[in-house]
């Protein structure tokens, strides 16, 4: 496995991966995103946070990114994470490698807390988050309506800093590129 930074050139493949989830409650938009929508999102997200790709033998197996949890200054040390794995590669550790790398990069940015929303039931999603040390905070009952059904959402949390007073948040583009590549490399399966 190989972890690298996403580019807008990956957009169509990400859209293809998401197309596997459009008819499920695990992707909560109603329509498949276009490659342009994903490219715009990559540009927006990477101004502040990492967007990662997992590859195996040159094939993209999944992606993960972080984004703003809430748009208030006092939440600047909190991030919300998203991980999607191509269904052909589920259960083969792509999600774990992506999350390990994402968490390490968020620590480098001085992020204090990570949050993730997981539609219920989703055994693979729940297992991935628990295995990475996330704890369920609460269940948002009937928070999402899709395919004629209301779905509960679990809000997961992981603290990645123990500082009483946080250090200044470092936007992703300001991180040292060799350090970023070293983190990507150390979290990839050899």
XYZ file of C-alpha atoms in Angstrom:
190
model
C 0.000 0.000 0.000
C 1.089 3.521 -0.735
C -0.299 6.725 0.835
C 0.028 10.004 -1.046
C -1.590 13.419 -1.252
C -4.632 13.763 -3.486
C -4.685 15.989 -6.540
C -7.579 17.252 -8.625
C -6.530 14.675 -11.230
C -7.882 12.010 -8.840
C -11.367 13.541 -8.891
C -12.981 11.152 -11.358
C -11.723 8.098 -9.468
C -13.052 9.539 -6.188
C -16.408 10.175 -7.889
C -16.383 6.561 -9.114
C -15.712 5.293 -5.582
C -18.537 7.440 -4.201
C -20.878 6.111 -6.917
C -20.707 2.757 -5.099
C -22.340 4.443 -2.095
C -24.880 6.793 -3.710
C -27.767 4.357 -3.235
C -26.777 3.591 0.358
C -27.188 5.598 3.567
C -23.382 5.784 3.868
C -23.220 8.675 1.376
C -25.872 11.186 2.316
C -26.185 13.223 -0.867
C -28.857 12.041 -3.266
C -26.862 12.275 -6.494
C -23.448 11.076 -7.514
C -20.925 13.892 -7.307
C -19.263 14.962 -10.518
C -15.516 14.975 -10.978
C -15.698 18.793 -11.077
C -17.523 18.902 -7.738
C -14.819 16.687 -6.195
C -12.005 18.754 -7.780
C -13.488 21.919 -6.295
C -13.803 20.218 -2.911
C -10.165 19.055 -3.028
C -9.032 22.621 -3.776
C -11.121 23.952 -0.889
C -10.231 21.279 1.681
C -6.491 21.303 0.994
C -6.221 25.009 1.773
C -6.462 23.939 5.414
C -6.349 20.147 5.743
C -4.874 17.034 4.121
C -6.691 14.922 1.521
C -5.051 11.512 1.177
C -5.116 8.654 -1.305
C -4.340 4.997 -0.706
C -2.996 3.049 -3.674
C -2.125 -0.580 -4.223
C -0.147 -1.475 -7.350
C -1.126 1.868 -8.899
C -4.858 1.428 -8.214
C -6.600 3.873 -5.895
C -8.238 1.852 -3.121
C -9.657 4.726 -1.067
C -9.333 8.278 0.132
C -9.584 10.262 3.355
C -9.653 13.908 4.287
C -10.285 16.264 7.155
C -12.276 19.466 7.116
C -13.583 22.123 9.448
C -15.797 20.705 12.187
C -17.601 23.997 12.926
C -17.118 27.480 11.475
C -16.298 29.316 14.697
C -12.831 30.418 15.809
C -13.027 28.478 19.057
C -13.401 25.239 17.040
C -10.250 25.795 14.958
C -8.475 22.932 16.743
C -11.223 20.464 15.835
C -11.563 18.588 12.549
C -14.187 16.357 10.975
C -12.897 13.360 9.045
C -14.179 11.380 6.086
C -12.933 8.038 4.748
C -14.220 6.081 1.747
C -12.776 2.796 0.500
C -13.546 1.209 -2.862
C -15.824 -1.733 -2.093
C -13.445 -4.102 -3.908
C -10.794 -3.263 -1.300
C -12.840 -3.198 1.896
C -11.398 -5.232 4.726
C -7.850 -4.964 3.341
C -6.586 -2.200 5.671
C -6.841 0.764 3.241
C -9.073 2.626 5.697
C -6.676 1.942 8.572
C -3.619 3.146 6.643
C -5.477 6.265 5.545
C -6.711 7.028 9.064
C -3.311 6.450 10.693
C -1.736 8.889 8.251
C -4.529 11.443 8.559
C -4.344 11.381 12.370
C -0.558 11.844 12.335
C -0.856 14.813 9.961
C -3.629 16.382 12.039
C -1.409 16.090 15.123
C 1.319 17.927 13.221
C -1.211 20.691 12.513
C -1.904 20.970 16.276
C -5.434 19.636 15.928
C -6.837 18.683 19.345
C -10.009 16.744 18.516
C -11.258 14.690 15.593
C -14.949 14.036 14.982
C -16.620 11.681 12.524
C -20.238 11.008 11.635
C -21.122 7.385 10.844
C -24.550 6.321 9.584
C -26.031 3.428 11.568
C -25.844 0.541 11.171
C -22.474 0.446 9.429
C -20.377 -2.302 10.957
C -17.296 -1.597 8.831
C -17.415 2.145 9.523
C -18.041 1.645 13.222
C -15.246 -0.928 13.457
C -12.788 1.324 11.601
C -13.416 4.235 13.939
C -13.293 2.172 17.134
C -10.089 0.439 15.997
C -8.459 3.854 15.548
C -9.399 4.890 19.087
C -12.560 6.875 18.375
C -15.290 6.740 21.006
C -18.989 7.134 20.248
C -20.230 10.385 21.797
C -23.894 10.245 20.932
C -26.481 9.001 18.514
C -28.316 11.608 16.470
C -31.697 9.896 16.058
C -33.314 10.047 12.647
C -30.873 12.757 11.590
C -30.722 11.871 7.874
C -33.492 10.927 5.464
C -32.497 8.909 2.421
C -34.130 6.256 0.243
C -37.454 6.664 2.060
C -35.985 5.962 5.495
C -34.760 7.965 8.453
C -31.240 7.031 9.542
C -29.519 7.453 12.898
C -26.013 8.913 12.876
C -23.340 8.185 15.496
C -20.981 11.041 16.310
C -17.502 9.672 17.090
C -14.687 11.558 18.822
C -10.953 11.085 19.270
C -8.767 13.444 21.306
C -5.291 13.689 19.784
C -3.837 16.371 22.072
C -3.619 16.587 25.840
C -2.555 20.235 25.979
C -4.508 22.463 28.340
C -3.961 25.364 25.977
C -3.623 24.489 22.307
C -0.739 25.513 20.118
C -1.422 27.643 17.062
C -3.217 25.690 14.332
C -0.998 25.130 11.286
C -2.796 25.032 7.909
C -1.800 21.967 5.896
C 0.061 23.882 3.135
C 2.360 25.352 5.823
C 3.608 21.929 6.969
C 7.113 20.868 6.004
C 6.729 18.757 2.797
C 9.521 16.247 3.635
C 7.882 15.625 7.035
C 4.482 15.112 5.359
C 5.966 12.603 2.901
C 7.783 10.816 5.723
C 4.486 10.428 7.617
C 2.742 9.133 4.491
C 5.554 6.668 3.901
C 5.753 5.352 7.479
C 2.012 4.614 7.571
C 1.973 2.718 4.294
C 2.255 -1.042 4.221
C 5.651 -2.112 2.980
